[in-house]
């Protein structure tokens, strides 16, 4: 079993003496620590941390712990590992006999220097807590996905940075990587032919891993485009056939020739989707404010936005997925509860009327106003809060879907802002929530259409054209904007949405 005892990362490039800042010249290595004998001097908090790191990576390692005082938590940890021996007494030089690796984890600097000198004389590798200059090796921040282990080293400068990078990689790398490694082992064992043929076969199998998820062979790209074009053409004719039952070509031509009205709706849809795709929320807010200012009735605005948002969110979700902004695990958690909540909200609103939605909006708006202020305060602080696990994310998605249909909006502000407030990376939250939003709005629009029918198609058409045009630009910007400015944008959008919903009460 490979251990992550010493796994500093190798420098990207070495630096010649006198030509620049010193490089990280540590040599990365994974040790089979279970074949070695380890001495740990110290039984306090730091000693507990060191012992936990050792046993977490190599549970069967023989570790001898020596300390005048030993914490109860360390005793409990040692009790679960038979090869860990505890000696509650001061350090003795004889403790170094027969040992291969040494960890010093006390608060006595003089004792560390004394033991370090004795260990150097015996050529023992030594790690000294909080004293990089006395260390022969550093403990790294380790990310594990099954058989895959990634170790991060900051050359002893900042363990906190190493932990932050580990959190980022844990968010990006999928858990399925462990299955990939297992499958590659099977594939390698089944390859036939000489060495050259095996290399060609492995290149074909691993092309997507080497070039990224967007990589395709030319033949695959060709047939994918053919299939996509055929499906798009088929869908276009189906939609055209359905619309022909409701509208004539003369009506469509009259709208296109109208004095700027249609293009105004296109501009509203473009701006609304640009904001929503970048921040994960705001389509309903921007559209509603803009259309209301044009003198349209609230009923027309609500019906048009819910129908058009289905197309805009579909385009946005596709481009977020294409640019790698989607967390698949979070997507699975949010999808079904969001759809269920959306259908329930649309059904109740269609069945019992819109007057009940007015009781829900103020409560949501008050909650989001506080949340928006908190998000902005997080952005202006120099250090972000520790990431917290999002509990009951399914219930959150269900509530967001219900409020979006029943209250006229709220999916993005509620779900996106709550996840970001809990420390989730804004880029992946926005991309994932935008993709799920397509299915949520589709379920809502389908329910409304089944119970109320289609109306106000001129507004819908303009919003769709503008939203679809803005989707790829918004998705690309969501991955390029600095994280702090994305926090500010999300916070301001939440506050605007809250104040807009509270306008009647205020």
Coordinates of C-alpha atoms in Angstrom, one line a residue:
X1 CA 0.0 0.0 0.0
X2 CA 1.4 3.4 -0.9
X3 CA 1.5 6.0 1.8
X4 CA 1.4 9.8 1.5
X5 CA 4.0 10.4 4.2
X6 CA 6.2 12.7 2.1
X7 CA 4.7 13.9 -1.1
X8 CA 5.8 17.4 -1.9
X9 CA 5.1 18.5 -5.5
X10 CA 8.0 18.9 -7.9
X11 CA 8.7 22.4 -9.1
X12 CA 7.4 23.3 -12.6
X13 CA 10.9 24.5 -13.5
X14 CA 14.2 24.8 -11.7
X15 CA 15.8 28.1 -11.2
X16 CA 19.5 28.7 -11.8
X17 CA 21.4 30.2 -8.9
X18 CA 21.1 34.0 -8.8
X19 CA 18.6 34.1 -11.7
X20 CA 15.4 34.5 -9.7
X21 CA 13.5 33.4 -6.6
X22 CA 14.4 29.9 -5.2
X23 CA 12.3 27.0 -6.7
X24 CA 10.7 24.2 -4.8
X25 CA 13.5 21.6 -5.1
X26 CA 11.8 18.9 -2.9
X27 CA 11.7 15.5 -4.4
X28 CA 8.1 14.0 -4.5
X29 CA 7.9 10.4 -3.2
X30 CA 5.2 7.9 -2.0
X31 CA 6.5 5.6 0.8
X32 CA 5.3 2.2 1.8
X33 CA 5.2 3.3 5.4
X34 CA 3.6 0.1 6.7
X35 CA 7.0 -1.6 6.1
X36 CA 8.8 1.0 8.3
X37 CA 9.0 1.7 12.0
X38 CA 7.9 5.2 13.1
X39 CA 8.6 7.2 16.3
X40 CA 6.3 10.0 17.2
X41 CA 7.4 12.3 20.1
X42 CA 4.5 14.3 21.4
X43 CA 1.0 13.5 22.6
X44 CA -0.8 16.8 22.3
X45 CA -2.9 18.4 19.6
X46 CA 0.0 18.4 17.1
X47 CA 0.9 14.8 17.9
X48 CA -2.7 13.8 17.4
X49 CA -2.7 15.5 14.0
X50 CA 0.5 13.8 12.9
X51 CA -0.7 10.4 14.1
X52 CA -4.0 10.9 12.3
X53 CA -2.2 11.7 9.0
X54 CA -0.1 8.6 9.3
X55 CA -2.9 6.2 10.1
X56 CA -5.3 7.8 7.6
X57 CA -2.9 6.9 4.7
X58 CA -1.2 3.8 6.1
X59 CA -3.5 2.2 8.9
X60 CA -1.2 -0.8 9.5
X61 CA 2.0 1.3 10.3
X62 CA 3.9 0.4 13.5
X63 CA 4.0 3.7 15.4
X64 CA 5.6 4.3 18.8
X65 CA 4.3 7.4 20.6
X66 CA 6.4 8.8 23.5
X67 CA 5.2 11.8 25.5
X68 CA 4.8 12.8 29.2
X69 CA 1.2 13.7 28.6
X70 CA -1.1 12.0 26.1
X71 CA -4.5 13.4 25.0
X72 CA -7.5 11.1 25.4
X73 CA -8.4 11.5 21.7
X74 CA -4.9 10.2 20.8
X75 CA -5.5 7.2 23.1
X76 CA -8.8 6.5 21.4
X77 CA -7.2 6.6 18.0
X78 CA -4.3 4.3 19.1
X79 CA -6.8 1.9 20.5
X80 CA -8.3 1.3 17.0
X81 CA -4.8 0.4 15.6
X82 CA -3.0 -2.6 17.2
X83 CA 0.4 -1.6 15.9
X84 CA 0.4 1.7 17.7
X85 CA 2.3 1.7 21.1
X86 CA 1.9 4.4 23.7
X87 CA 4.7 5.3 26.3
X88 CA 3.7 8.0 28.7
X89 CA 7.1 9.2 29.8
X90 CA 9.8 11.7 28.7
X91 CA 11.8 11.0 25.6
X92 CA 14.9 8.8 25.9
X93 CA 17.8 8.4 23.4
X94 CA 17.1 4.7 23.3
X95 CA 13.7 5.4 21.7
X96 CA 15.5 6.0 18.4
X97 CA 16.8 2.4 18.3
X98 CA 15.4 0.5 15.4
X99 CA 13.4 3.3 14.0
X100 CA 13.2 4.4 10.4
X101 CA 11.1 7.6 10.4
X102 CA 10.9 10.3 13.2
X103 CA 8.1 12.8 13.9
X104 CA 8.7 15.6 16.5
X105 CA 5.4 17.2 17.7
X106 CA 6.0 18.9 21.0
X107 CA 6.2 22.6 22.0
X108 CA 9.8 22.4 23.2
X109 CA 12.1 23.8 20.5
X110 CA 15.3 22.9 22.5
X111 CA 14.1 19.3 22.7
X112 CA 13.4 19.2 19.0
X113 CA 16.9 20.4 18.2
X114 CA 18.5 17.9 20.6
X115 CA 16.5 14.9 19.2
X116 CA 17.1 16.2 15.6
X117 CA 20.8 16.1 16.1
X118 CA 20.7 12.6 17.5
X119 CA 18.5 11.5 14.7
X120 CA 20.9 13.0 12.1
X121 CA 23.7 11.1 13.6
X122 CA 21.7 7.9 13.0
X123 CA 20.6 9.0 9.5
X124 CA 17.0 9.0 10.4
X125 CA 14.5 11.1 8.3
X126 CA 12.9 13.6 10.6
X127 CA 9.8 15.9 10.5
X128 CA 9.6 18.7 13.0
X129 CA 6.3 20.4 13.6
X130 CA 6.3 24.2 12.7
X131 CA 10.1 24.2 12.1
X132 CA 10.8 23.8 8.4
X133 CA 14.5 24.4 8.7
X134 CA 14.9 21.2 10.9
X135 CA 12.8 19.0 8.6
X136 CA 14.1 16.4 6.2
X137 CA 10.6 16.1 4.7
X138 CA 7.3 17.8 4.9
X139 CA 3.8 16.4 5.2
X140 CA 1.7 17.3 2.2
X141 CA -2.0 18.1 1.8
X142 CA -3.5 15.0 0.3
X143 CA -6.5 14.5 -1.9
X144 CA -7.6 10.9 -2.4
X145 CA -10.1 9.5 -5.0
X146 CA -10.0 5.7 -4.5
X147 CA -6.6 4.5 -5.7
X148 CA -5.7 8.0 -6.9
X149 CA -3.7 10.2 -4.5
X150 CA -2.7 13.8 -5.2
X151 CA -0.2 15.4 -2.8
X152 CA 0.3 19.2 -2.6
X153 CA 3.4 20.8 -1.3
X154 CA 4.1 24.5 -0.5
X155 CA 7.7 23.9 0.4
X156 CA 6.8 24.3 4.0
X157 CA 5.6 27.9 3.5
X158 CA 1.9 27.7 4.0
X159 CA -0.1 24.5 4.9
X160 CA -3.3 26.6 4.6
X161 CA -2.7 27.2 0.9
X162 CA -2.2 23.5 0.4
X163 CA -5.5 22.7 2.1
X164 CA -7.3 25.3 0.0
X165 CA -5.9 23.8 -3.2
X166 CA -7.0 20.4 -2.0
X167 CA -10.5 21.7 -1.6
X168 CA -10.6 23.1 -5.1
X169 CA -9.3 19.8 -6.6
X170 CA -11.8 17.8 -4.6
X171 CA -14.6 20.0 -6.1
X172 CA -13.2 19.6 -9.7
X173 CA -12.1 16.0 -9.9
X174 CA -15.0 13.5 -10.0
X175 CA -15.3 10.5 -7.7
X176 CA -15.5 8.3 -10.8
X177 CA -11.7 8.6 -11.3
X178 CA -11.2 5.6 -9.1
X179 CA -13.3 3.5 -11.5
X180 CA -11.3 4.9 -14.4
X181 CA -8.1 3.6 -12.9
X182 CA -9.6 0.2 -12.3
X183 CA -10.9 0.0 -15.9
X184 CA -7.6 1.1 -17.3
X185 CA -5.9 -1.8 -15.5
X186 CA -8.3 -4.2 -17.1
X187 CA -7.8 -2.6 -20.5
X188 CA -4.1 -2.8 -20.3
X189 CA -4.2 -6.5 -19.4
X190 CA -6.3 -7.2 -22.4
X191 CA -4.3 -5.4 -25.1
X192 CA -2.8 -7.6 -27.8
X193 CA 0.0 -7.2 -30.3
X194 CA 3.5 -5.7 -30.0
X195 CA 4.5 -2.7 -28.0
X196 CA 3.7 -0.3 -30.9
X197 CA 0.2 -1.6 -31.3
X198 CA -0.5 -1.5 -27.5
X199 CA 0.6 2.2 -27.5
X200 CA -1.8 3.0 -30.3
X201 CA -4.6 1.2 -28.6
X202 CA -4.0 3.1 -25.3
X203 CA -3.8 6.4 -27.2
X204 CA -7.2 5.8 -28.6
X205 CA -8.7 4.8 -25.3
X206 CA -7.2 7.7 -23.3
X207 CA -7.6 10.4 -26.0
X208 CA -10.4 12.1 -24.1
X209 CA -8.5 12.0 -20.8
X210 CA -5.4 13.5 -22.4
X211 CA -7.2 16.2 -24.4
X212 CA -10.1 17.0 -22.1
X213 CA -13.7 16.0 -22.1
X214 CA -14.4 18.1 -25.2
X215 CA -11.9 16.0 -27.3
X216 CA -13.3 13.8 -30.1
X217 CA -11.8 11.9 -32.9
X218 CA -12.6 13.4 -36.4
X219 CA -15.0 10.5 -37.2
X220 CA -16.9 10.9 -34.0
X221 CA -17.1 14.6 -34.5
X222 CA -18.5 14.2 -38.0
X223 CA -21.3 11.7 -37.0
X224 CA -22.1 13.7 -33.8
X225 CA -22.7 16.8 -36.0
X226 CA -24.8 14.7 -38.4
X227 CA -26.9 13.3 -35.6
X228 CA -27.3 16.7 -33.9
X229 CA -28.3 18.4 -37.2
X230 CA -30.9 15.7 -37.9
X231 CA -32.4 16.0 -34.4
X232 CA -32.4 19.8 -34.5
X233 CA -34.2 19.7 -37.9
X234 CA -36.7 17.2 -36.7
X235 CA -37.4 19.3 -33.5
X236 CA -37.7 22.5 -35.6
X237 CA -40.4 21.0 -37.9
X238 CA -42.3 19.7 -34.9
X239 CA -42.3 23.1 -33.2
X240 CA -43.2 24.8 -36.5
X241 CA -46.1 22.4 -37.0
X242 CA -47.4 23.1 -33.5
X243 CA -47.1 26.9 -33.8
X244 CA -48.9 26.8 -37.1
X245 CA -52.1 25.8 -35.3
X246 CA -52.0 29.0 -33.2
X247 CA -50.4 31.7 -35.5
X248 CA -50.4 32.6 -39.2
X249 CA -47.4 33.7 -41.2
X250 CA -49.0 37.1 -41.6
X251 CA -49.0 37.5 -37.8
X252 CA -45.3 36.6 -37.6
X253 CA -44.4 39.0 -40.3
X254 CA -46.4 41.8 -38.7
X255 CA -44.5 41.4 -35.5
X256 CA -41.1 41.4 -37.2
X257 CA -42.1 44.6 -39.0
X258 CA -43.4 46.4 -36.0
X259 CA -41.7 49.6 -34.9
X260 CA -39.0 48.2 -32.7
X261 CA -41.3 46.3 -30.2
X262 CA -40.0 42.8 -31.1
X263 CA -36.4 43.9 -31.0
X264 CA -37.0 45.5 -27.6
X265 CA -38.1 42.1 -26.3
X266 CA -35.0 40.6 -27.9
X267 CA -32.8 43.2 -26.1
X268 CA -34.5 42.5 -22.8
X269 CA -34.0 38.7 -23.2
X270 CA -30.3 39.2 -24.1
X271 CA -29.6 41.4 -21.1
X272 CA -31.6 39.1 -18.7
X273 CA -29.8 35.9 -19.9
X274 CA -26.4 37.6 -19.8
X275 CA -26.9 38.4 -16.1
X276 CA -28.5 35.1 -15.3
X277 CA -25.8 33.1 -17.1
X278 CA -23.0 35.0 -15.4
X279 CA -24.4 35.0 -11.9
X280 CA -26.7 32.0 -11.8
X281 CA -29.8 34.2 -11.1
X282 CA -31.6 37.3 -12.3
X283 CA -33.4 36.3 -15.5
X284 CA -36.8 36.7 -13.9
X285 CA -35.8 39.9 -12.1
X286 CA -34.3 41.7 -15.1
X287 CA -37.1 40.6 -17.4
X288 CA -39.9 41.5 -15.0
X289 CA -38.5 44.9 -14.2
X290 CA -37.8 45.7 -17.9
X291 CA -41.2 44.5 -19.2
X292 CA -43.1 46.2 -16.4
X293 CA -41.4 49.4 -17.3
X294 CA -42.7 49.0 -20.9
X295 CA -46.3 49.1 -19.5
X296 CA -47.1 45.4 -19.9
X297 CA -49.5 43.8 -17.4
X298 CA -48.2 41.5 -14.6
X299 CA -50.1 38.5 -16.1
X300 CA -48.5 39.0 -19.5
X301 CA -45.1 39.4 -18.0
X302 CA -45.3 36.3 -15.7
X303 CA -46.6 34.0 -18.5
X304 CA -44.1 35.2 -21.0
X305 CA -41.1 34.9 -18.7
X306 CA -41.8 31.3 -17.6
X307 CA -42.2 30.1 -21.2
X308 CA -39.2 31.9 -22.6
X309 CA -36.9 31.0 -19.7
X310 CA -37.2 27.4 -20.6
X311 CA -35.4 28.0 -23.9
X312 CA -32.9 30.5 -22.5
X313 CA -32.0 28.3 -19.5
X314 CA -31.6 25.3 -21.8
X315 CA -29.0 27.2 -24.0
X316 CA -27.3 28.5 -20.8
X317 CA -27.1 25.0 -19.2
X318 CA -25.7 23.5 -22.4
X319 CA -22.9 26.1 -22.6
X320 CA -22.1 25.9 -18.9
X321 CA -21.7 22.1 -19.3
X322 CA -19.6 22.6 -22.4
X323 CA -17.2 25.0 -20.6
X324 CA -16.8 22.6 -17.7
X325 CA -18.8 24.7 -15.1
X326 CA -21.1 21.8 -13.9
X327 CA -20.6 19.7 -10.8
X328 CA -22.2 16.4 -11.7
X329 CA -22.8 15.2 -8.1
X330 CA -24.5 18.5 -7.2
X331 CA -26.6 18.2 -10.4
X332 CA -27.9 14.8 -9.4
X333 CA -28.8 16.1 -5.9
X334 CA -30.7 19.1 -7.2
X335 CA -32.5 17.7 -10.3
X336 CA -35.4 15.6 -9.1
X337 CA -36.4 17.7 -6.1
X338 CA -36.3 20.9 -8.2
X339 CA -38.6 19.3 -10.8
X340 CA -41.0 18.0 -8.2
X341 CA -41.2 21.4 -6.5
X342 CA -41.6 23.2 -9.8
X343 CA -44.5 21.0 -10.9
X344 CA -46.2 21.3 -7.5
X345 CA -45.9 25.1 -7.5
X346 CA -47.2 25.5 -11.0
X347 CA -50.2 23.1 -10.3
X348 CA -51.2 25.0 -7.1
X349 CA -50.9 28.4 -8.8
X350 CA -53.0 27.3 -11.8
X351 CA -55.5 25.6 -9.6
X352 CA -56.0 28.1 -6.7
X353 CA -54.9 31.5 -8.3
X354 CA -52.1 33.9 -8.0
X355 CA -53.3 35.6 -4.8
X356 CA -51.6 33.1 -2.5
X357 CA -48.2 33.6 -4.1
X358 CA -48.2 37.1 -2.7
X359 CA -47.9 35.7 0.8
X360 CA -44.8 33.6 -0.1
X361 CA -42.8 36.3 -1.9
X362 CA -42.3 38.7 1.1
X363 CA -40.9 35.8 3.3
X364 CA -38.5 34.7 0.5
X365 CA -37.5 38.3 -0.2
X366 CA -36.7 39.1 3.5
X367 CA -34.5 35.9 3.7
X368 CA -32.7 36.7 0.5
X369 CA -32.1 40.3 1.5
X370 CA -30.1 39.2 4.5
X371 CA -28.4 36.5 2.4
X372 CA -27.4 39.1 -0.2
X373 CA -25.8 41.3 2.4
X374 CA -23.9 38.3 3.8
X375 CA -22.6 37.4 0.4
X376 CA -21.2 40.9 -0.3
X377 CA -19.6 41.0 3.2
X378 CA -17.9 37.6 2.3
X379 CA -16.6 39.2 -0.9
X380 CA -15.0 42.2 0.7
X381 CA -13.3 40.2 3.5
X382 CA -9.7 39.3 2.8
X383 CA -10.2 35.6 3.7
X384 CA -13.2 33.5 2.9
X385 CA -15.0 31.5 5.6
X386 CA -14.4 27.8 5.9
X387 CA -16.5 25.8 3.5
X388 CA -19.4 24.1 5.2
X389 CA -21.2 21.0 3.9
X390 CA -24.6 21.9 2.4
X391 CA -27.2 19.9 4.3
X392 CA -30.6 19.0 2.8
X393 CA -29.6 20.3 -0.7
X394 CA -32.5 18.3 -2.1
X395 CA -35.0 20.2 0.1
X396 CA -33.4 23.4 -1.0
X397 CA -33.9 22.5 -4.6
X398 CA -37.5 21.5 -4.0
X399 CA -38.2 24.8 -2.2
X400 CA -36.5 26.7 -5.0
X401 CA -38.5 25.0 -7.7
X402 CA -41.8 25.5 -5.8
X403 CA -41.2 29.2 -5.2
X404 CA -40.1 29.7 -8.8
X405 CA -43.4 28.5 -10.1
X406 CA -45.8 29.4 -7.3
X407 CA -44.2 32.8 -6.4
X408 CA -43.2 33.9 -9.9
X409 CA -39.4 33.5 -9.4
X410 CA -36.8 32.5 -6.8
X411 CA -35.0 29.4 -8.1
X412 CA -31.7 31.2 -8.8
X413 CA -31.7 33.6 -5.9
X414 CA -32.6 30.9 -3.3
X415 CA -30.6 28.0 -4.5
X416 CA -27.5 29.8 -6.0
X417 CA -27.1 32.3 -3.1
X418 CA -27.5 29.6 -0.4
X419 CA -24.9 27.3 -1.9
X420 CA -22.5 30.1 -2.4
X421 CA -23.0 31.4 1.1
X422 CA -22.0 27.9 2.4
X423 CA -18.6 28.3 0.6
X424 CA -19.3 26.5 -2.7
X425 CA -17.2 27.7 -5.6
X426 CA -19.3 30.3 -7.5
X427 CA -18.4 29.1 -10.9
X428 CA -19.6 25.5 -10.4
X429 CA -22.6 26.6 -8.4
X430 CA -23.7 28.9 -11.2
X431 CA -23.1 26.4 -13.9
X432 CA -24.8 23.5 -12.1
X433 CA -27.9 25.6 -11.0
X434 CA -28.2 27.0 -14.5
X435 CA -28.3 23.5 -16.0
X436 CA -30.8 22.2 -13.5
X437 CA -32.9 25.4 -14.1
X438 CA -33.7 24.2 -17.6
X439 CA -35.4 21.0 -16.3
X440 CA -37.1 23.0 -13.6
X441 CA -38.5 25.7 -16.0
X442 CA -39.4 23.0 -18.6
X443 CA -41.5 21.2 -16.0
X444 CA -43.1 24.5 -14.9
X445 CA -43.8 25.7 -18.4
X446 CA -45.3 22.3 -19.4
X447 CA -47.6 22.3 -16.4
X448 CA -48.7 25.9 -17.1
X449 CA -49.2 25.1 -20.8
X450 CA -51.3 22.0 -20.0
X451 CA -53.5 23.9 -17.6
X452 CA -53.6 27.4 -19.1
X453 CA -52.5 27.2 -22.7
X454 CA -50.0 29.5 -24.6
X455 CA -50.4 33.2 -24.8
X456 CA -48.4 36.4 -25.4
X457 CA -46.2 34.7 -28.0
X458 CA -44.8 37.9 -29.4
X459 CA -43.0 38.6 -26.0
X460 CA -42.0 35.0 -25.7
X461 CA -40.4 35.0 -29.2
X462 CA -38.4 38.1 -28.5
X463 CA -37.1 36.8 -25.1
X464 CA -36.1 33.5 -26.6
X465 CA -34.1 35.0 -29.4
X466 CA -32.3 37.4 -27.1
X467 CA -31.7 34.7 -24.4
X468 CA -30.3 32.1 -26.7
X469 CA -28.0 34.6 -28.3
X470 CA -26.6 35.7 -24.9
X471 CA -26.2 32.2 -23.4
X472 CA -22.7 31.2 -24.8
X473 CA -21.2 34.6 -23.9
X474 CA -22.6 34.5 -20.4
X475 CA -21.4 30.9 -19.8
X476 CA -17.9 31.8 -20.9
X477 CA -17.7 34.9 -18.7
X478 CA -18.9 32.9 -15.7
X479 CA -15.7 30.9 -15.9
X480 CA -13.4 33.9 -16.4
X481 CA -14.6 36.6 -13.9
X482 CA -12.6 36.8 -10.6
X483 CA -14.3 35.0 -7.7
X484 CA -14.6 38.1 -5.6
X485 CA -16.4 40.0 -8.3
X486 CA -18.7 37.1 -8.9
X487 CA -19.6 37.2 -5.1
X488 CA -20.3 40.9 -5.4
X489 CA -22.4 40.4 -8.5
X490 CA -24.4 37.6 -6.9
X491 CA -24.9 39.6 -3.7
X492 CA -26.1 42.7 -5.5
X493 CA -28.5 40.6 -7.7
X494 CA -30.0 39.0 -4.6
X495 CA -30.5 42.4 -2.9
X496 CA -32.1 43.8 -6.1
X497 CA -34.4 40.8 -6.4
X498 CA -35.4 41.1 -2.7
X499 CA -36.1 44.8 -2.9
X500 CA -38.1 44.4 -6.0
X501 CA -40.2 41.7 -4.4
X502 CA -40.6 43.8 -1.2
X503 CA -41.6 47.0 -3.2
X504 CA -45.3 46.8 -2.2
X505 CA -44.5 46.3 1.5
X506 CA -41.9 49.1 1.5

